Amino acid sequence: MTQLMLKYFRDQQKKLEAENTYDTQCPFCSMQCKMQLIEQKGVGRNTYKAVGKDNPTSQGRLCVKGMNAHQHVLHRERIKQPLLKENGKFKPVTWTEALNCIRSKFNEIQGTDGLDAVSVYGSASLTNEDAYLLGKFARVALRTKHIDYNGRLCMASAATAANQAFGMDRGFANSLQEIPHTRCIILAGTNIAECQPTITPYFEKAKENGAYIIAIDPRETATTKIADLHLKNRPGSDAALANGLLKIIIDNHLIDREFIRQRVSGFDDVAHHLSAIRLEDVTEHTGISREDLYQAASTFGQEDSGMIFTARGIEQQTDGTAAVRGFLNILLATGKIGKPYSGYGAVTGQGNGQGAREHGQKCDQLPGYRSIENNEDRQYVSEVWGIKENDLPGKGVSAYEMFEKMDEGMITAMFLMCSNPVASNPNANFVKRAIKKLKFFVAVDLFISESAELADLILPASSYLEDEGTMTNIEGRVTLREASRSVPGEGKHDWQIICDIAEALGKGEYFSFTNAEGIFNELRLASKGGIADYYGITYEKLRNQNGVLWPCPDQEHKGTERLFQHSFAHEDGKAKMAIISNRAQVYKDEVSDDYPLTLTTGRVMSHYLTGEQTRRSSSLAAREIESCMEIHPTTGKKYGVKDKTLVKIESEQGQIVVRSKWSNKVSKGVVFVPFHWGGKQNVNRLISDKLDPDCRMPGFKVVAVKVSPYL
């Protein structure tokens, strides 16, 4: 008996000692932190630990989301086989049945309603390979012009502004390593300390080195606490604020005249426009004192180097493009770009928010940041794909506008990949109604999300631990996300699902890939010579260099650390300044007697996007179990809203119910609600359908609302 017991305990100990190690990257924000997940085998239950790996971007750091990301991958609600809806309920089916259903339905719909009746909705969480393949799938396998992606709701303003000003859009014009050495930093509408915690040490080091940090945000946040000056402006006043700062810089002769003469066009027109603006109007519109405006403008103008970083706070507005252009005007007038320790950074939100907007998921775009409306670009990509140029569809419409076409009956089917538009789009009640009008709806996801619940067919996707591929991080650094864990059940890699459907539709010859690296090699060729040129990047190079900053035009090239050192990407080599209006009232929600408060939205540290993944992590969900509305105590008392009670928030679009949270962090007359919850807590039910005229960005950050106790 003793020998048997000893043997039993030894066997159990061996099981405990067995472990698997998975190299990967965090699936959440744009930092794309390198990490390892260590799986320790146990008796009846395994344990998991995530540890950071050294890399040029996050330098081995992880935040609380990365440490617990594996919990959603292992969640019991994960989809592990195709699910077909019959009589309102999902039932498991085989892949053969699922693919036959897709072929039959798509062929029938396109035969009766036209090729463009089928739409494709993508995601900025996909790898570059999956995003590239999805764009090719829409245009080659389906031959539809209707494709767009959820990144439209995230990065469209910054991307459009950068393209207009510089001629190209890469998240950061410099590498992160330059931040600690700059002398002045403007953080415009970005809460990096909570949204990208692992980037924060770069800014803390800059401050230690003597940099002056200016934070622009209507709320007090963990980021504004590290700033030397917090400009707590009114929501929606960012364009006016940028104009006011630049006016002071020009009036006090803090511009770089030689830089402007050699490398900038449009300065004189902008200066003339600003000469007619009164600072009194700027202070009234923004709520920022004249003294603080002068402090910010003079400090940034006088320092030898400076950087400006923008994020969703100023971008997710119906004049978001104009607001970003306003801050880029400041950079160009002071000559603080294309030089050491000076430049611009758009703090990308989603994991592959940069790469996903470069290779064909946008309605107007082809791989390499090429334009679908440019004849040379169309011809080149058609040759790479082996199709005739006149078979390549034209430009479609933006993400939200696709739902408008569903409502109108112009789009009658949708292929949705790894996104949750019912929760993430503005006017969410309308989006849900529009989707319900579809004749056929296929969703690819890890879980039955609020959107997937409406689908006729759900296909099981792969997670970050299972799906190998490249991601382009916040800097524009292409990284290789290793993934070796097996896909559970009958799930498949995202690229395999696309290839299988293309085969079912009779287009398999264009999608005969056997691994992610093969797709990347075709992406490299398709991007060659484009703005986002990946041709010189290979998997081997990514492993050897631990990432490569694009553009990288050939295999001898090591990547581009700093953009615009010699010229900008416009044909004349110059950057373009633009006249920016202080107000874009025609596009914005305005407070009124009926809706007297301004709602603004954002993130909390423990959750990500619509929360479908983070709310399935027990460790993350426990930190924030429900949504809330931050409201100033004075405002709360005025409208009868007590602290920690249920409150109804209403706009012209709809209403939600959340719990109140009195806070001095928000200004009087302003309320803040995070966007990580669905159902009755989905704040996007309140957002207007008004869109930025330049980039079609909705106005998530400025909404007129009223509040009342929920009785």
XYZ file of C-alpha atoms in Angstrom:
711
model
C 0.000 0.000 0.000
C 2.832 2.397 0.878
C 4.541 1.782 -2.475
C 1.293 2.381 -4.339
C 0.706 5.623 -2.448
C 4.223 6.832 -3.166
C 3.791 6.018 -6.854
C 0.473 7.892 -6.892
C 1.998 11.005 -5.346
C 4.976 10.886 -7.737
C 2.603 10.653 -10.709
C 0.621 13.619 -9.427
C 3.802 15.603 -8.907
C 4.883 14.931 -12.496
C 1.544 16.235 -13.701
C 2.024 19.357 -11.629
C 5.492 19.900 -13.036
C 4.346 19.589 -16.654
C 3.825 22.929 -18.324
C 3.292 24.530 -21.709
C 4.661 27.931 -22.691
C 3.011 30.001 -25.408
C 4.779 32.994 -26.981
C 2.261 35.600 -28.066
C 1.196 39.259 -27.866
C -1.551 40.849 -25.830
C -4.776 40.899 -27.918
C -5.996 44.256 -26.685
C -4.512 47.729 -27.187
C -2.127 49.039 -29.822
C 0.984 48.585 -27.694
C 0.870 44.897 -28.634
C 2.959 43.909 -25.630
C 5.030 40.777 -26.160
C 4.278 38.095 -23.586
C 4.402 34.451 -22.660
C 1.533 32.470 -21.217
C 2.738 29.696 -18.926
C 0.238 26.871 -18.493
C 0.939 24.742 -15.442
C -0.722 21.337 -15.500
C -2.542 20.447 -12.323
C -4.793 17.761 -10.899
C -8.257 18.608 -12.138
C -7.325 22.215 -12.854
C -4.546 24.010 -14.700
C -3.077 27.333 -13.635
C -1.940 30.137 -15.905
C 0.498 32.998 -15.607
C 1.258 35.712 -18.152
C 4.709 37.314 -18.125
C 6.046 40.118 -20.287
C 8.824 39.617 -22.843
C 11.376 42.251 -23.727
C 10.718 44.139 -26.954
C 11.404 47.638 -28.333
C 7.900 48.964 -27.627
C 6.676 47.831 -24.199
C 10.079 46.638 -22.922
C 8.637 43.647 -21.068
C 5.788 45.501 -19.349
C 2.213 44.195 -19.098
C -0.931 45.826 -17.761
C -3.794 44.154 -15.932
C -5.613 43.338 -19.187
C -2.634 41.519 -20.667
C -2.046 39.582 -17.471
C -5.581 38.204 -17.609
C -6.270 38.010 -21.354
C -6.118 34.221 -21.386
C -9.226 33.977 -19.207
C -11.599 34.802 -22.052
C -9.850 32.330 -24.367
C -10.596 29.544 -21.887
C -14.137 30.716 -21.109
C -16.877 28.104 -21.162
C -19.050 30.240 -23.468
C -16.546 30.149 -26.296
C -17.985 28.944 -29.632
C -16.334 25.701 -30.749
C -18.404 24.663 -33.769
C -20.573 26.307 -36.445
C -24.027 27.294 -35.210
C -27.045 27.632 -37.517
C -30.198 29.385 -36.386
C -33.418 27.443 -36.844
C -36.738 28.658 -35.453
C -34.911 31.349 -33.492
C -32.440 28.988 -31.802
C -28.858 28.046 -32.658
C -28.016 24.418 -33.330
C -24.610 22.872 -34.094
C -23.911 21.978 -37.726
C -20.894 20.651 -39.609
C -18.526 22.873 -41.546
C -19.776 21.293 -44.751
C -23.338 22.279 -43.899
C -22.235 25.783 -42.918
C -20.268 26.361 -46.122
C -23.063 24.986 -48.286
C -25.482 27.340 -46.563
C -23.220 30.354 -47.210
C -22.737 29.421 -50.872
C -26.444 28.956 -51.422
C -27.519 32.142 -49.647
C -24.835 34.462 -51.044
C -25.359 33.193 -54.597
C -29.115 33.568 -54.289
C -28.921 37.083 -52.853
C -26.344 38.340 -55.340
C -28.329 36.764 -58.154
C -31.481 38.675 -57.243
C -30.244 41.808 -55.460
C -26.886 42.386 -57.215
C -23.250 41.846 -56.247
C -23.168 44.847 -53.909
C -26.095 43.505 -51.884
C -23.595 41.462 -49.837
C -21.474 43.472 -47.389
C -18.349 42.684 -45.388
C -17.637 44.239 -41.996
C -14.122 43.759 -40.625
C -12.105 44.504 -37.527
C -8.957 46.259 -36.353
C -8.293 43.312 -34.062
C -7.489 41.066 -37.020
C -3.905 40.319 -37.997
C -2.514 42.022 -41.094
C -2.859 38.717 -42.920
C -6.526 38.320 -41.988
C -7.328 41.976 -42.750
C -5.585 41.798 -46.123
C -7.339 38.552 -46.998
C -10.732 39.911 -45.947
C -10.349 42.883 -48.296
C -9.336 40.562 -51.111
C -12.237 38.229 -50.277
C -14.785 41.038 -50.534
C -13.484 42.256 -53.885
C -12.429 38.992 -55.543
C -14.635 36.234 -54.089
C -17.771 38.336 -53.544
C -17.016 41.166 -56.010
C -18.773 43.627 -53.716
C -17.786 47.228 -53.094
C -19.342 47.172 -49.640
C -16.577 46.549 -47.150
C -15.538 48.618 -44.164
C -14.425 47.933 -40.609
C -14.745 48.973 -36.982
C -11.522 50.983 -37.141
C -13.596 53.629 -38.916
C -15.009 54.370 -35.444
C -11.540 54.640 -33.934
C -8.810 56.063 -36.165
C -10.545 57.651 -39.157
C -10.108 61.270 -38.023
C -6.408 60.996 -37.228
C -5.668 58.949 -40.339
C -7.509 61.386 -42.612
C -5.882 64.415 -40.991
C -2.391 62.937 -41.313
C -2.973 62.009 -44.939
C -4.216 65.520 -45.677
C -1.392 67.251 -43.830
C 1.592 64.970 -44.458
C 0.511 62.843 -47.420
C 0.689 59.643 -45.376
C -0.550 58.140 -42.127
C 1.633 56.121 -39.785
C 0.569 56.147 -36.145
C 3.778 57.699 -34.823
C 6.135 59.731 -36.969
C 8.902 58.802 -34.513
C 9.768 55.742 -32.472
C 8.763 55.681 -28.817
C 12.416 55.859 -27.820
C 12.473 59.576 -28.692
C 9.731 60.564 -26.234
C 11.918 60.713 -23.085
C 14.201 63.270 -24.755
C 11.656 65.806 -25.979
C 11.199 69.132 -24.190
C 7.430 69.696 -24.397
C 4.526 67.293 -24.898
C 0.874 67.974 -25.701
C -1.485 65.092 -24.925
C -4.713 66.015 -26.695
C -7.680 63.857 -25.753
C -5.664 60.844 -24.679
C -5.805 58.986 -21.377
C -2.729 56.834 -21.895
C -2.370 55.960 -18.211
C -5.583 53.932 -18.340
C -5.942 53.054 -22.034
C -2.279 52.222 -22.853
C -0.646 51.860 -19.420
C 2.562 50.309 -20.721
C 3.375 53.417 -22.786
C 3.143 55.725 -19.766
C 6.748 55.173 -18.538
C 8.033 56.900 -21.683
C 6.187 60.065 -20.678
C 7.135 59.740 -17.024
C 10.784 59.491 -18.089
C 10.360 62.601 -20.258
C 9.028 64.459 -17.247
C 11.964 63.265 -15.138
C 14.216 64.686 -17.855
C 12.543 68.079 -17.576
C 9.845 67.936 -20.247
C 6.767 70.129 -19.766
C 3.579 68.097 -20.262
C 0.266 69.658 -21.280
C -2.862 67.476 -21.078
C -6.089 68.443 -22.849
C -9.139 66.596 -21.520
C -12.619 67.539 -20.241
C -12.088 65.085 -17.360
C -9.462 64.709 -14.696
C -7.760 61.361 -15.310
C -4.712 59.406 -14.278
C -2.996 60.996 -17.295
C -3.840 64.592 -16.399
C -2.281 63.942 -12.988
C 1.178 63.573 -14.541
C 0.770 66.785 -16.545
C 2.268 70.130 -15.567
C -0.755 71.884 -17.057
C -4.261 70.458 -17.495
C -6.449 72.298 -20.004
C -9.900 71.112 -18.921
C -11.794 72.269 -21.969
C -15.441 71.814 -22.810
C -16.230 68.704 -24.897
C -16.193 69.528 -28.592
C -14.072 72.669 -28.342
C -10.756 71.132 -29.415
C -10.574 72.779 -32.840
C -11.099 76.185 -31.251
C -8.466 75.400 -28.640
C -5.906 74.480 -31.301
C -6.671 77.715 -33.139
C -6.226 79.755 -29.983
C -2.859 78.174 -29.216
C -1.582 78.717 -32.746
C -2.791 82.322 -32.789
C -0.713 83.050 -29.686
C 2.304 81.280 -31.183
C 2.084 83.338 -34.379
C 1.369 86.646 -32.617
C 4.390 86.135 -30.355
C 6.725 85.206 -33.247
C 7.347 81.658 -31.999
C 7.107 80.091 -35.447
C 9.938 78.499 -37.436
C 9.978 80.709 -40.547
C 12.727 78.814 -42.351
C 10.965 75.461 -41.866
C 7.701 76.988 -43.106
C 9.385 78.527 -46.143
C 11.097 75.333 -47.194
C 8.677 72.618 -46.170
C 5.126 73.926 -45.617
C 2.329 75.290 -47.785
C -0.773 77.138 -46.635
C 0.736 79.015 -43.693
C -0.148 82.517 -44.895
C -3.809 81.604 -45.371
C -3.971 80.070 -41.896
C -2.250 83.069 -40.321
C -4.677 85.442 -42.050
C -7.633 83.370 -40.819
C -6.349 83.371 -37.231
C -5.738 87.112 -37.251
C -9.506 87.579 -37.302
C -10.106 85.303 -34.312
C -10.520 86.891 -30.893
C -8.943 85.093 -27.944
C -11.936 86.138 -25.866
C -14.112 83.987 -28.122
C -11.704 81.068 -27.733
C -11.716 81.291 -23.941
C -15.508 81.532 -23.883
C -15.933 78.553 -26.221
C -13.316 76.305 -24.584
C -13.652 77.333 -20.941
C -9.860 77.735 -20.760
C -8.467 80.913 -19.238
C -6.347 83.326 -21.257
C -3.470 82.727 -18.840
C -3.510 78.963 -19.389
C -3.719 79.408 -23.151
C -0.632 81.633 -23.078
C 1.208 79.253 -20.761
C 0.599 76.274 -23.070
C 1.277 78.119 -26.325
C 4.399 79.937 -25.190
C 5.941 76.843 -23.617
C 5.423 74.685 -26.697
C 6.514 77.462 -29.042
C 9.693 78.367 -27.164
C 11.108 74.868 -26.612
C 13.615 73.459 -29.104
C 11.711 70.185 -29.429
C 8.146 69.082 -28.882
C 5.641 66.357 -29.640
C 1.860 66.277 -29.971
C -0.194 63.147 -29.375
C -3.886 62.896 -30.179
C -6.434 60.200 -29.416
C -10.148 59.506 -29.360
C -10.940 62.441 -27.084
C -10.497 64.942 -29.910
C -10.884 62.509 -32.806
C -14.262 60.864 -32.120
C -16.175 63.981 -33.013
C -17.996 65.190 -36.067
C -15.200 67.703 -36.602
C -12.500 65.288 -35.450
C -10.500 65.587 -38.661
C -10.495 69.375 -38.364
C -9.477 69.225 -34.696
C -6.482 67.002 -35.482
C -5.544 69.249 -38.412
C -5.569 72.158 -35.981
C -2.955 70.502 -33.790
C -0.903 69.463 -36.828
C -0.932 73.138 -37.855
C 0.818 73.881 -34.554
C 3.515 71.283 -35.251
C 4.131 72.582 -38.756
C 4.197 76.266 -37.791
C 6.787 75.585 -35.080
C 8.825 73.189 -37.251
C 8.526 70.384 -34.725
C 8.346 67.367 -36.996
C 10.872 65.381 -38.994
C 13.515 66.265 -36.415
C 15.006 64.472 -33.401
C 12.601 64.419 -30.451
C 9.900 66.276 -32.399
C 6.867 64.785 -34.106
C 3.290 63.600 -34.065
C 1.647 60.484 -32.684
C -1.919 59.245 -33.121
C -2.415 56.989 -30.119
C -4.047 54.078 -31.916
C -6.703 52.266 -29.906
C -7.173 48.734 -31.189
C -4.544 46.017 -31.311
C -4.021 46.301 -35.069
C -5.625 49.677 -35.569
C -2.660 50.717 -37.721
C -2.176 47.652 -39.908
C -5.887 47.007 -40.326
C -6.331 50.384 -42.016
C -3.443 49.907 -44.431
C -4.258 46.807 -46.460
C -7.776 46.923 -47.818
C -10.500 46.766 -45.168
C -11.545 50.373 -45.765
C -14.123 51.038 -48.433
C -11.792 53.289 -50.441
C -8.554 51.424 -50.004
C -6.333 48.742 -51.494
C -3.245 47.099 -49.898
C -0.248 49.291 -49.106
C -2.494 52.270 -48.395
C -3.316 52.452 -52.095
C -6.507 54.119 -53.311
C -9.266 52.100 -54.938
C -10.062 55.163 -57.053
C -6.544 55.497 -58.484
C -6.177 53.765 -61.861
C -2.512 52.852 -61.371
C -3.204 51.407 -57.924
C -6.145 49.403 -59.247
C -4.092 48.015 -62.113
C -1.179 47.028 -59.891
C -3.265 45.218 -57.272
C -5.383 43.527 -59.952
C -2.197 42.081 -61.450
C -1.041 40.813 -58.047
C -4.427 39.172 -57.517
C -4.630 37.768 -61.030
C -7.893 39.461 -61.979
C -8.970 42.000 -64.582
C -8.931 45.600 -63.409
C -12.517 46.160 -64.527
C -13.610 43.241 -62.307
C -12.317 45.109 -59.253
C -15.231 46.896 -57.525
C -15.118 50.614 -56.827
C -15.440 52.634 -53.640
C -18.109 51.676 -51.127
C -19.396 53.541 -48.078
C -18.250 53.883 -44.460
C -19.127 51.492 -41.637
C -22.201 53.287 -40.306
C -23.425 54.133 -43.779
C -23.537 50.416 -44.605
C -26.232 50.035 -41.933
C -28.154 52.884 -43.505
C -28.077 50.937 -46.779
C -29.316 47.843 -44.935
C -32.218 49.876 -43.629
C -32.947 51.078 -47.178
C -32.841 47.512 -48.540
C -29.759 48.161 -50.701
C -27.625 45.743 -48.666
C -29.400 42.472 -47.828
C -26.582 40.259 -46.492
C -23.531 40.729 -44.270
C -20.372 38.798 -43.480
C -19.170 40.063 -40.092
C -15.694 39.198 -38.863
C -14.673 39.604 -35.222
C -16.589 42.787 -34.463
C -19.668 43.815 -32.504
C -21.342 46.677 -34.423
C -24.610 46.568 -32.479
C -22.681 47.695 -29.411
C -19.940 49.803 -31.003
C -21.741 51.904 -33.618
C -23.588 55.154 -32.977
C -27.384 55.162 -32.904
C -27.144 51.530 -31.800
C -30.892 50.928 -31.725
C -31.075 51.829 -35.412
C -28.101 49.577 -36.242
C -29.828 46.635 -34.581
C -33.057 47.279 -36.485
C -31.146 47.548 -39.772
C -29.345 44.230 -39.222
C -32.644 42.507 -38.495
C -33.784 43.447 -42.017
C -31.017 41.371 -43.655
C -31.946 38.269 -45.603
C -28.793 36.494 -44.436
C -26.177 37.331 -41.832
C -22.976 35.394 -41.057
C -20.859 36.255 -37.990
C -17.356 34.987 -37.214
C -16.517 35.326 -33.529
C -15.268 33.737 -30.322
C -18.579 34.306 -28.521
C -22.238 34.932 -29.220
C -21.977 38.690 -28.931
C -24.896 41.099 -29.023
C -24.356 41.300 -32.785
C -23.706 37.582 -33.392
C -26.946 36.815 -31.570
C -28.773 38.318 -34.566
C -26.901 36.145 -37.077
C -28.324 33.278 -39.104
C -24.990 31.474 -38.927
C -22.037 31.822 -36.528
C -18.584 30.450 -37.327
C -16.022 29.748 -34.546
C -12.917 31.946 -34.775
C -9.428 31.584 -33.301
C -7.909 33.629 -30.497
C -4.615 35.463 -30.060
C -3.053 32.320 -28.562
C -3.914 30.311 -31.654
C -3.787 32.619 -34.684
C -0.256 33.426 -35.868
C 0.284 36.581 -37.855
C 1.669 40.096 -37.950
C 0.303 43.121 -36.108
C 1.345 46.732 -36.681
C 1.540 48.472 -33.331
C 1.131 52.025 -32.100
C 4.449 53.172 -33.596
C 3.872 51.629 -37.009
C 6.182 48.796 -35.997
C 5.241 45.529 -37.697
C 5.516 42.692 -35.179
C 5.127 38.937 -35.492
C 2.614 37.469 -33.087
C 3.606 33.878 -32.540
C 0.751 31.489 -31.744
C 1.062 27.774 -31.117
C -1.946 26.774 -29.007
C -4.402 24.508 -30.799
C -7.780 25.937 -31.766
C -10.368 24.243 -29.511
C -13.155 22.077 -30.877
C -13.940 22.656 -34.541
C -12.773 26.278 -34.541
C -10.584 27.498 -37.381
C -8.109 30.288 -37.988
C -9.744 33.406 -39.380
C -7.781 33.144 -42.641
C -8.811 29.496 -43.027
C -12.478 30.449 -42.709
C -12.072 33.067 -45.454
C -10.267 30.606 -47.729
C -12.865 27.888 -47.146
C -15.744 30.225 -48.006
C -13.919 31.450 -51.116
C -13.476 27.816 -52.166
C -17.183 27.173 -51.605
C -17.995 30.189 -53.786
C -15.834 28.841 -56.613
C -12.951 31.271 -56.063
C -10.538 28.914 -54.342
C -7.760 29.442 -56.893
C -7.267 32.978 -55.529
C -7.151 31.787 -51.909
C -4.948 28.674 -51.968
C -3.015 29.563 -48.820
C -1.778 26.986 -46.323
C -0.405 29.273 -43.611
C -0.277 32.885 -42.449
C 3.250 33.422 -43.744
C 2.133 32.631 -47.285
C -0.576 35.293 -47.014
C 1.953 37.785 -45.672
C 4.253 37.175 -48.605
C 1.436 38.085 -51.001
C 0.613 41.130 -48.838
C 4.258 42.212 -49.135
C 4.006 42.115 -52.907
C 0.622 43.875 -52.951
C 2.010 46.680 -50.769
C 5.240 47.095 -52.761
C 5.693 50.683 -53.869
C 2.699 51.855 -51.869
C 2.737 54.328 -49.006
C 2.626 51.509 -46.451
C 5.355 49.471 -48.114
C 5.972 46.134 -46.352
C 7.874 44.516 -49.211
C 11.191 44.353 -47.336
C 9.638 42.728 -44.252
C 9.701 38.953 -43.778
C 8.833 36.669 -40.878
C 12.529 35.902 -40.484
C 13.380 39.601 -40.356
C 10.660 40.251 -37.787
C 12.040 37.501 -35.570
C 15.611 38.724 -35.927
C 14.863 42.447 -35.388
C 11.933 42.050 -32.998
C 9.764 44.174 -35.284
C 10.252 46.601 -38.191
C 8.946 50.155 -38.601
C 7.437 50.638 -42.054
C 8.041 51.725 -44.763
C 10.586 49.034 -45.527
C 10.938 48.822 -49.319
C 13.542 46.059 -49.650
C 15.094 43.272 -47.642
C 18.318 45.206 -47.012
C 16.321 48.074 -45.483
C 16.042 47.981 -41.671
C 12.865 50.051 -41.431
C 12.138 53.754 -40.972
C 12.585 55.068 -37.437
C 11.652 58.697 -38.124
C 9.401 59.973 -40.899
C 9.601 63.264 -42.822
C 13.250 64.042 -42.130
C 13.802 65.274 -45.674
C 10.368 65.632 -47.248
C 6.683 64.940 -46.743
C 4.698 62.471 -48.827
C 2.814 64.965 -50.998
C 4.004 65.303 -54.590
C 5.699 68.650 -53.923
C 7.384 67.277 -50.785
C 5.670 69.859 -48.573
C 3.221 69.480 -45.702
C -0.106 71.292 -45.929
C -1.576 73.548 -43.282
C -5.332 74.094 -43.323
C -7.832 76.735 -42.205
C -9.862 75.305 -39.332
C -13.184 76.673 -38.138
C -13.646 77.257 -34.418
C -17.090 75.691 -34.542
C -18.723 72.981 -36.608
C -22.215 73.458 -35.228
C -23.949 72.010 -38.263
C -22.504 68.592 -37.400
C -22.601 68.639 -33.594
C -25.171 67.931 -30.943
C -26.027 71.164 -29.165
C -27.420 71.314 -25.639
C -30.950 72.686 -25.322
C -33.697 73.109 -22.760
C -34.814 69.552 -23.508
C -31.293 68.089 -23.436
C -29.260 70.425 -21.200
C -26.185 68.266 -20.459
C -23.230 67.137 -22.570
C -22.385 63.440 -22.562
C -18.890 62.265 -23.406
C -17.716 58.647 -23.552
C -14.492 56.704 -23.067
C -12.702 53.731 -21.549
C -11.845 52.337 -18.145
C -8.591 50.476 -17.521
C -9.950 46.982 -16.918
C -12.088 46.723 -20.057
C -11.640 46.934 -23.810
C -13.962 47.981 -26.632
C -17.473 46.514 -26.201
C -16.274 44.251 -23.373
C -17.186 40.949 -25.036
C -13.774 39.562 -24.122
C -12.816 41.453 -20.952
C -16.201 40.910 -19.318
C -15.539 37.168 -19.717
C -12.358 37.518 -17.695
C -13.287 37.024 -14.049
C -10.315 39.069 -12.851
C -11.147 42.023 -15.105
C -14.925 41.870 -14.700
C -14.539 41.973 -10.920
C -12.844 45.374 -11.173
C -15.749 47.000 -13.032
C -18.911 44.924 -12.820
C -21.244 47.446 -14.426
C -21.277 50.711 -16.302
C -21.672 54.042 -14.552
C -22.292 57.726 -15.180
C -19.806 60.173 -13.722
C -21.579 63.409 -12.820
C -20.451 66.441 -10.836
C -22.186 66.563 -7.404
C -23.598 70.027 -8.140
C -25.071 68.803 -11.430
C -26.400 65.684 -9.716
C -28.200 67.714 -7.082
C -29.655 70.028 -9.716
C -31.295 67.129 -11.553
C -32.186 65.020 -8.524
C -29.581 62.331 -9.177
C -28.114 60.901 -5.979
C -24.758 59.169 -5.751
C -24.660 55.403 -6.469
C -28.264 55.206 -7.665
C -29.759 54.080 -10.955
C -30.181 56.909 -13.424
C -31.854 57.183 -16.809
C -29.927 59.013 -19.522
C -31.849 60.113 -22.604
C -30.908 61.645 -25.938
C -32.850 62.103 -29.157
C -31.663 58.639 -30.239
C -32.609 56.556 -27.215
C -32.110 55.928 -23.515
C -30.034 53.778 -21.169
C -29.971 53.006 -17.457
C -26.702 52.988 -15.484
C -25.544 53.690 -11.948
C -24.563 57.227 -10.986
C -21.169 58.132 -9.619
C -20.655 61.593 -8.191
C -17.256 62.875 -9.214
C -15.374 66.152 -9.249
C -13.349 64.792 -12.172
C -15.991 65.971 -14.631
C -17.059 69.571 -15.088
C -20.471 70.840 -14.179
C -22.910 70.239 -17.015
C -20.917 67.259 -18.338
C -21.491 63.532 -17.752
C -19.156 60.659 -18.660
C -20.132 57.050 -19.449
C -17.747 54.242 -20.549
C -18.658 52.192 -23.628
C -17.766 48.627 -22.586
C -21.280 47.376 -21.863
C -24.197 46.323 -24.044
C -27.931 46.052 -23.663
C -29.594 48.674 -21.501
C -26.139 49.962 -20.496
C -24.965 50.509 -24.089
C -24.097 54.205 -24.211
C -23.910 54.107 -28.005
C -27.695 53.940 -28.069
C -27.501 57.644 -27.262
C -25.037 58.671 -29.990
C -26.256 60.680 -32.968
C -25.957 59.494 -36.571
C -24.187 62.720 -37.587
C -20.791 62.043 -39.183
C -17.553 63.928 -39.809
C -17.767 65.198 -43.406
C -14.129 64.285 -44.122
C -13.782 60.806 -42.630
C -17.332 59.733 -41.617
C -16.442 59.484 -37.928
C -19.453 59.592 -35.562
C -19.597 62.074 -32.702
C -19.077 59.792 -29.714
C -17.583 62.528 -27.547
C -20.290 65.229 -27.734
C -23.930 64.236 -27.182
C -26.772 66.375 -25.794
C -28.622 64.427 -23.071
C -30.898 64.757 -20.071
C -30.744 62.706 -16.876
C -33.275 61.710 -14.251
C -33.559 59.208 -11.392
C -34.624 55.749 -12.593
C -37.792 55.007 -10.695
